[in-house]
PDB file of C-alpha atoms and ligand atoms in Angstrom:
ATOM      1  CA  UNK A 832       0.727  17.705   8.281  1.00 91.00           C
ATOM      2  CA  UNK A 833      -0.677  14.613   9.966  1.00 95.00           C
ATOM      3  CA  UNK A 834      -4.217  13.789   8.865  1.00 97.00           C
ATOM      4  CA  UNK A 835      -6.642  11.025   9.778  1.00 98.00           C
ATOM      5  CA  UNK A 836     -10.135  10.288   8.473  1.00 98.00           C
ATOM      6  CA  UNK A 837     -12.389   8.293  10.766  1.00 98.00           C
ATOM      7  CA  UNK A 838     -15.235   6.730   8.787  1.00 98.00           C
ATOM      8  CA  UNK A 839     -18.165   4.340   8.769  1.00 98.00           C
ATOM      9  CA  UNK A 840     -19.445   2.925   5.491  1.00 98.00           C
ATOM     10  CA  UNK A 841     -21.834   0.045   6.082  1.00 98.00           C
ATOM     11  CA  UNK A 842     -24.466   0.168   3.311  1.00 97.00           C
ATOM     12  CA  UNK A 843     -22.780  -0.003  -0.112  1.00 97.00           C
ATOM     13  CA  UNK A 844     -19.266   1.201   0.673  1.00 98.00           C
ATOM     14  CA  UNK A 845     -20.164   4.595  -0.849  1.00 98.00           C
ATOM     15  CA  UNK A 846     -18.364   6.631   1.790  1.00 98.00           C
ATOM     16  CA  UNK A 847     -15.400   4.242   1.682  1.00 98.00           C
ATOM     17  CA  UNK A 848     -15.042   4.948  -2.053  1.00 98.00           C
ATOM     18  CA  UNK A 849     -14.739   8.647  -1.258  1.00 98.00           C
ATOM     19  CA  UNK A 850     -12.171   8.303   1.523  1.00 98.00           C
ATOM     20  CA  UNK A 851     -10.178   5.712  -0.457  1.00 98.00           C
ATOM     21  CA  UNK A 852      -9.970   8.119  -3.388  1.00 97.00           C
ATOM     22  CA  UNK A 853      -8.669  10.878  -1.108  1.00 97.00           C
ATOM     23  CA  UNK A 854      -6.156   8.480   0.472  1.00 97.00           C
ATOM     24  CA  UNK A 855      -5.004   7.393  -3.006  1.00 94.00           C
ATOM     25  CA  UNK A 856      -4.253  10.990  -3.950  1.00 85.00           C
ATOM     26  CA  UNK A 857      -2.889  12.260  -0.644  1.00 83.00           C
ATOM     27  CA  UNK A 858      -1.227  10.894   2.459  1.00 89.00           C
ATOM     28  CA  UNK A 859      -4.052  10.273   4.894  1.00 96.00           C
ATOM     29  CA  UNK A 860      -4.581   7.645   7.543  1.00 97.00           C
ATOM     30  CA  UNK A 861      -7.978   5.896   7.457  1.00 98.00           C
ATOM     31  CA  UNK A 862      -9.673   4.475  10.543  1.00 98.00           C
ATOM     32  CA  UNK A 863     -12.871   2.407  10.416  1.00 98.00           C
ATOM     33  CA  UNK A 864     -14.966   3.521  13.400  1.00 98.00           C
ATOM     34  CA  UNK A 865     -16.998   0.297  13.270  1.00 98.00           C
ATOM     35  CA  UNK A 866     -13.766  -1.566  14.130  1.00 98.00           C
ATOM     36  CA  UNK A 867     -11.754   0.884  16.239  1.00 98.00           C
ATOM     37  CA  UNK A 868     -13.398   2.408  19.291  1.00 97.00           C
ATOM     38  CA  UNK A 869     -10.561   4.234  21.055  1.00 97.00           C
ATOM     39  CA  UNK A 870      -7.568   6.093  19.687  1.00 97.00           C
ATOM     40  CA  UNK A 871      -5.217   8.873  20.714  1.00 98.00           C
ATOM     41  CA  UNK A 872      -5.905  11.711  18.256  1.00 97.00           C
ATOM     42  CA  UNK A 873      -3.783  14.347  19.984  1.00 97.00           C
ATOM     43  CA  UNK A 874      -0.919  14.063  17.456  1.00 97.00           C
ATOM     44  CA  UNK A 875      -3.041  14.867  14.371  1.00 97.00           C
ATOM     45  CA  UNK A 876      -3.134  18.348  12.822  1.00 96.00           C
ATOM     46  CA  UNK A 877      -6.380  17.749  10.940  1.00 97.00           C
ATOM     47  CA  UNK A 878      -9.150  15.220  11.498  1.00 98.00           C
ATOM     48  CA  UNK A 879     -11.897  14.130   9.122  1.00 98.00           C
ATOM     49  CA  UNK A 880     -15.099  12.316  10.014  1.00 98.00           C
ATOM     50  CA  UNK A 881     -16.889  10.568   7.165  1.00 98.00           C
ATOM     51  CA  UNK A 882     -20.088   8.570   7.092  1.00 98.00           C
ATOM     52  CA  UNK A 883     -23.189   7.565   5.228  1.00 98.00           C
ATOM     53  CA  UNK A 884     -26.358   9.135   6.588  1.00 98.00           C
ATOM     54  CA  UNK A 885     -28.507   6.651   8.472  1.00 98.00           C
ATOM     55  CA  UNK A 886     -31.884   7.783   9.837  1.00 97.00           C
ATOM     56  CA  UNK A 887     -30.842  11.416   9.455  1.00 97.00           C
ATOM     57  CA  UNK A 888     -27.514  11.096  11.259  1.00 98.00           C
ATOM     58  CA  UNK A 889     -23.862  10.139  10.861  1.00 98.00           C
ATOM     59  CA  UNK A 890     -23.293   6.473  11.796  1.00 98.00           C
ATOM     60  CA  UNK A 891     -23.474   5.968  15.543  1.00 98.00           C
ATOM     61  CA  UNK A 892     -19.961   4.476  15.537  1.00 98.00           C
ATOM     62  CA  UNK A 893     -18.547   7.754  14.140  1.00 98.00           C
ATOM     63  CA  UNK A 894     -20.591   9.855  16.566  1.00 98.00           C
ATOM     64  CA  UNK A 895     -19.389   7.724  19.485  1.00 98.00           C
ATOM     65  CA  UNK A 896     -15.802   7.788  18.243  1.00 98.00           C
ATOM     66  CA  UNK A 897     -15.813  11.578  18.056  1.00 98.00           C
ATOM     67  CA  UNK A 898     -17.500  11.939  21.459  1.00 98.00           C
ATOM     68  CA  UNK A 899     -14.955   9.669  23.132  1.00 98.00           C
ATOM     69  CA  UNK A 900     -11.712  10.452  21.286  1.00 98.00           C
ATOM     70  CA  UNK A 901     -11.778  13.927  19.757  1.00 98.00           C
ATOM     71  CA  UNK A 902      -9.611  16.292  21.822  1.00 98.00           C
ATOM     72  CA  UNK A 903     -10.701  19.904  22.335  1.00 98.00           C
ATOM     73  CA  UNK A 904      -9.785  22.642  19.825  1.00 98.00           C
ATOM     74  CA  UNK A 905      -8.930  20.468  16.822  1.00 98.00           C
ATOM     75  CA  UNK A 906      -9.292  21.331  13.134  1.00 98.00           C
ATOM     76  CA  UNK A 907     -11.968  19.083  11.680  1.00 98.00           C
ATOM     77  CA  UNK A 908     -13.649  18.418   8.329  1.00 98.00           C
ATOM     78  CA  UNK A 909     -16.752  16.385   7.566  1.00 98.00           C
ATOM     79  CA  UNK A 910     -17.759  14.152   4.668  1.00 98.00           C
ATOM     80  CA  UNK A 911     -21.059  12.387   4.139  1.00 98.00           C
ATOM     81  CA  UNK A 912     -22.844  10.418   1.453  1.00 98.00           C
ATOM     82  CA  UNK A 913     -26.632  10.278   1.450  1.00 98.00           C
ATOM     83  CA  UNK A 914     -29.522   8.826  -0.501  1.00 97.00           C
ATOM     84  CA  UNK A 915     -31.969  11.692  -0.138  1.00 95.00           C
ATOM     85  CA  UNK A 916     -30.715  14.619   1.903  1.00 96.00           C
ATOM     86  CA  UNK A 917     -27.363  15.718   3.281  1.00 96.00           C
ATOM     87  CA  UNK A 918     -26.976  16.043   7.054  1.00 97.00           C
ATOM     88  CA  UNK A 919     -24.190  17.358   9.270  1.00 98.00           C
ATOM     89  CA  UNK A 920     -25.993  18.474  12.429  1.00 98.00           C
ATOM     90  CA  UNK A 921     -25.391  15.236  14.368  1.00 98.00           C
ATOM     91  CA  UNK A 922     -21.622  15.769  14.059  1.00 98.00           C
ATOM     92  CA  UNK A 923     -21.747  19.537  14.407  1.00 98.00           C
ATOM     93  CA  UNK A 924     -23.378  19.234  17.834  1.00 98.00           C
ATOM     94  CA  UNK A 925     -20.461  17.100  19.021  1.00 98.00           C
ATOM     95  CA  UNK A 926     -17.904  19.430  17.425  1.00 98.00           C
ATOM     96  CA  UNK A 927     -19.400  22.442  19.207  1.00 98.00           C
ATOM     97  CA  UNK A 928     -18.928  20.696  22.536  1.00 97.00           C
ATOM     98  CA  UNK A 929     -15.274  20.079  21.654  1.00 98.00           C
ATOM     99  CA  UNK A 930     -14.661  23.661  20.447  1.00 98.00           C
ATOM    100  CA  UNK A 931     -13.519  22.207  17.148  1.00 98.00           C
ATOM    101  CA  UNK A 932     -12.669  24.431  14.205  1.00 98.00           C
ATOM    102  CA  UNK A 933     -14.852  23.094  11.360  1.00 98.00           C
ATOM    103  CA  UNK A 934     -12.767  23.862   8.276  1.00 97.00           C
ATOM    104  CA  UNK A 935     -14.871  22.201   5.567  1.00 98.00           C
ATOM    105  CA  UNK A 936     -17.822  19.997   4.682  1.00 98.00           C
ATOM    106  CA  UNK A 937     -18.274  17.766   1.628  1.00 98.00           C
ATOM    107  CA  UNK A 938     -21.254  15.674   0.686  1.00 98.00           C
ATOM    108  CA  UNK A 939     -22.473  13.753  -2.322  1.00 98.00           C
ATOM    109  CA  UNK A 940     -25.159  11.206  -3.128  1.00 98.00           C
ATOM    110  CA  UNK A 941     -24.570   7.523  -2.454  1.00 98.00           C
ATOM    111  CA  UNK A 942     -26.464   4.561  -3.927  1.00 97.00           C
ATOM    112  CA  UNK A 943     -29.314   3.749  -1.556  1.00 96.00           C
ATOM    113  CA  UNK A 944     -31.373   0.567  -1.513  1.00 96.00           C
ATOM    114  CA  UNK A 945     -32.657   0.923   2.023  1.00 96.00           C
ATOM    115  CA  UNK A 946     -36.238  -0.161   2.796  1.00 92.00           C
ATOM    116  CA  UNK A 947     -38.797   0.618   0.101  1.00 92.00           C
ATOM    117  CA  UNK A 948     -36.124   2.018  -2.240  1.00 91.00           C
ATOM    118  CA  UNK A 949     -35.017  -1.575  -2.794  1.00 91.00           C
ATOM    119  CA  UNK A 950     -38.315  -2.272  -4.557  1.00 90.00           C
ATOM    120  CA  UNK A 951     -37.566   0.323  -7.202  1.00 91.00           C
ATOM    121  CA  UNK A 952     -33.948  -0.743  -7.633  1.00 92.00           C
ATOM    122  CA  UNK A 953     -32.586   1.909  -5.304  1.00 94.00           C
ATOM    123  CA  UNK A 954     -32.054   5.665  -5.586  1.00 95.00           C
ATOM    124  CA  UNK A 955     -28.940   7.710  -6.369  1.00 95.00           C
ATOM    125  CA  UNK A 956     -27.846   4.856  -8.627  1.00 95.00           C
ATOM    126  CA  UNK A 957     -24.245   5.004  -9.763  1.00 96.00           C
ATOM    127  CA  UNK A 958     -23.220   7.414  -6.980  1.00 97.00           C
ATOM    128  CA  UNK A 959     -20.603   8.236  -6.021  1.00 98.00           C
ATOM    129  CA  UNK A 960     -19.718   8.775  -9.682  1.00 98.00           C
ATOM    130  CA  UNK A 961     -16.245   9.485 -11.073  1.00 98.00           C
ATOM    131  CA  UNK A 962     -17.216  13.165 -10.939  1.00 98.00           C
ATOM    132  CA  UNK A 963     -18.186  12.867  -7.249  1.00 98.00           C
ATOM    133  CA  UNK A 964     -14.826  11.224  -6.481  1.00 98.00           C
ATOM    134  CA  UNK A 965     -12.980  13.963  -8.325  1.00 98.00           C
ATOM    135  CA  UNK A 966     -14.949  16.627  -6.433  1.00 98.00           C
ATOM    136  CA  UNK A 967     -14.043  14.950  -3.128  1.00 98.00           C
ATOM    137  CA  UNK A 968     -10.327  15.011  -3.952  1.00 97.00           C
ATOM    138  CA  UNK A 969     -10.629  18.664  -5.021  1.00 97.00           C
ATOM    139  CA  UNK A 970     -12.374  19.458  -1.746  1.00 98.00           C
ATOM    140  CA  UNK A 971      -9.547  17.826   0.185  1.00 97.00           C
ATOM    141  CA  UNK A 972      -6.862  19.571  -1.846  1.00 95.00           C
ATOM    142  CA  UNK A 973      -8.619  22.866  -1.117  1.00 95.00           C
ATOM    143  CA  UNK A 974      -8.402  22.120   2.611  1.00 94.00           C
ATOM    144  CA  UNK A 975      -4.689  21.408   2.305  1.00 90.00           C
ATOM    145  CA  UNK A 976      -4.128  24.760   0.586  1.00 88.00           C
ATOM    146  CA  UNK A 977      -5.926  26.601   3.391  1.00 81.00           C
ATOM    147  CA  UNK A 978      -4.112  24.690   6.168  1.00 74.00           C
TER     148      UNK A 978
HETATM  149  C1  LIG B1309     -30.460   2.035   7.504  1.00 78.21           C
HETATM  150  C2  LIG B1309     -30.297   3.165   6.508  1.00 78.21           C
HETATM  151  C3  LIG B1309     -30.831   4.414   6.786  1.00 78.21           C
HETATM  152  C4  LIG B1309     -30.663   5.479   5.873  1.00 78.21           C
HETATM  153  N1  LIG B1309     -31.162   6.708   6.196  1.00 78.21           N
HETATM  154  C5  LIG B1309     -30.981   7.745   5.338  1.00 78.21           C
HETATM  155  C6  LIG B1309     -31.472   9.044   5.671  1.00 78.21           C
HETATM  156  O1  LIG B1309     -32.043   9.271   6.733  1.00 78.21           O
HETATM  157  N2  LIG B1309     -31.287  10.041   4.776  1.00 78.21           N
HETATM  158  C7  LIG B1309     -30.641   9.847   3.569  1.00 78.21           C
HETATM  159  O2  LIG B1309     -30.508  10.783   2.798  1.00 78.21           O
HETATM  160  N3  LIG B1309     -30.134   8.619   3.243  1.00 78.21           N
HETATM  161  C8  LIG B1309     -30.283   7.573   4.099  1.00 78.21           C
HETATM  162  N4  LIG B1309     -29.761   6.340   3.785  1.00 78.21           N
HETATM  163  C9  LIG B1309     -28.967   6.197   2.542  1.00 78.21           C
HETATM  164  C10 LIG B1309     -27.457   6.278   2.835  1.00 78.21           C
HETATM  165  O3  LIG B1309     -27.139   7.461   3.539  1.00 78.21           O
HETATM  166  C11 LIG B1309     -26.635   6.266   1.539  1.00 78.21           C
HETATM  167  O4  LIG B1309     -26.921   5.140   0.758  1.00 78.21           O
HETATM  168  C12 LIG B1309     -25.149   6.339   1.880  1.00 78.21           C
HETATM  169  O5  LIG B1309     -24.412   6.624   0.706  1.00 78.21           O
HETATM  170  C13 LIG B1309     -24.653   5.045   2.496  1.00 78.21           C
HETATM  171  O6  LIG B1309     -23.281   5.147   2.701  1.00 78.21           O
HETATM  172  P1  LIG B1309     -22.340   3.859   2.841  1.00 78.21           P
HETATM  173  O7  LIG B1309     -22.508   3.003   1.593  1.00 78.21           O
HETATM  174  O8  LIG B1309     -20.974   4.444   2.958  1.00 78.21           O
HETATM  175  O9  LIG B1309     -22.770   3.171   4.085  1.00 78.21           O
HETATM  176  C14 LIG B1309     -29.944   5.273   4.668  1.00 78.21           C
HETATM  177  C15 LIG B1309     -29.416   3.995   4.383  1.00 78.21           C
HETATM  178  C16 LIG B1309     -29.581   2.945   5.299  1.00 78.21           C
HETATM  179  C17 LIG B1309     -28.992   1.586   4.987  1.00 78.21           C
END
């Protein structure tokens, strides 16, 4: 089973903590979409897209990466970290256009000091927690069992 997770984690590395934890536990390739723009994904059995939520969307680098590189009819899972509210629609719209099979979604809070939140020391402090990381690995293991 060949798996890759394409991610963007630009605020506090919250999303990176999640994907690193999964990659520590299981064999997964990680690709930073802010660095890599084009890639042949045809050889992967399962693809993950992971991002913080910025202005109500996945990071533009992840959205662009998926639009450009995701082949039709792939199995896909999504991961996001957020300060206030989870969001998957920005990715789901792209996945629909690619006839992807969305096999799972995971989200958890991520420390957020954007804009006015900085003045109060940020929100979702301490997230992702150890418990969040454990839940992410469990989510991934669940996907592997289904696959
Ligand atoms: C520019 C910016 C915009 C953000 N917009 C949102 C938002 O619309 N909704 C939300 O819930 N969190 C928002 N956040 C908080 C991030 O989604 C949250 O901190 C996330 O865990 C960041 O992930 P990262 O550290 O992997 O980049 C925003 C953060 C930044 C820096």
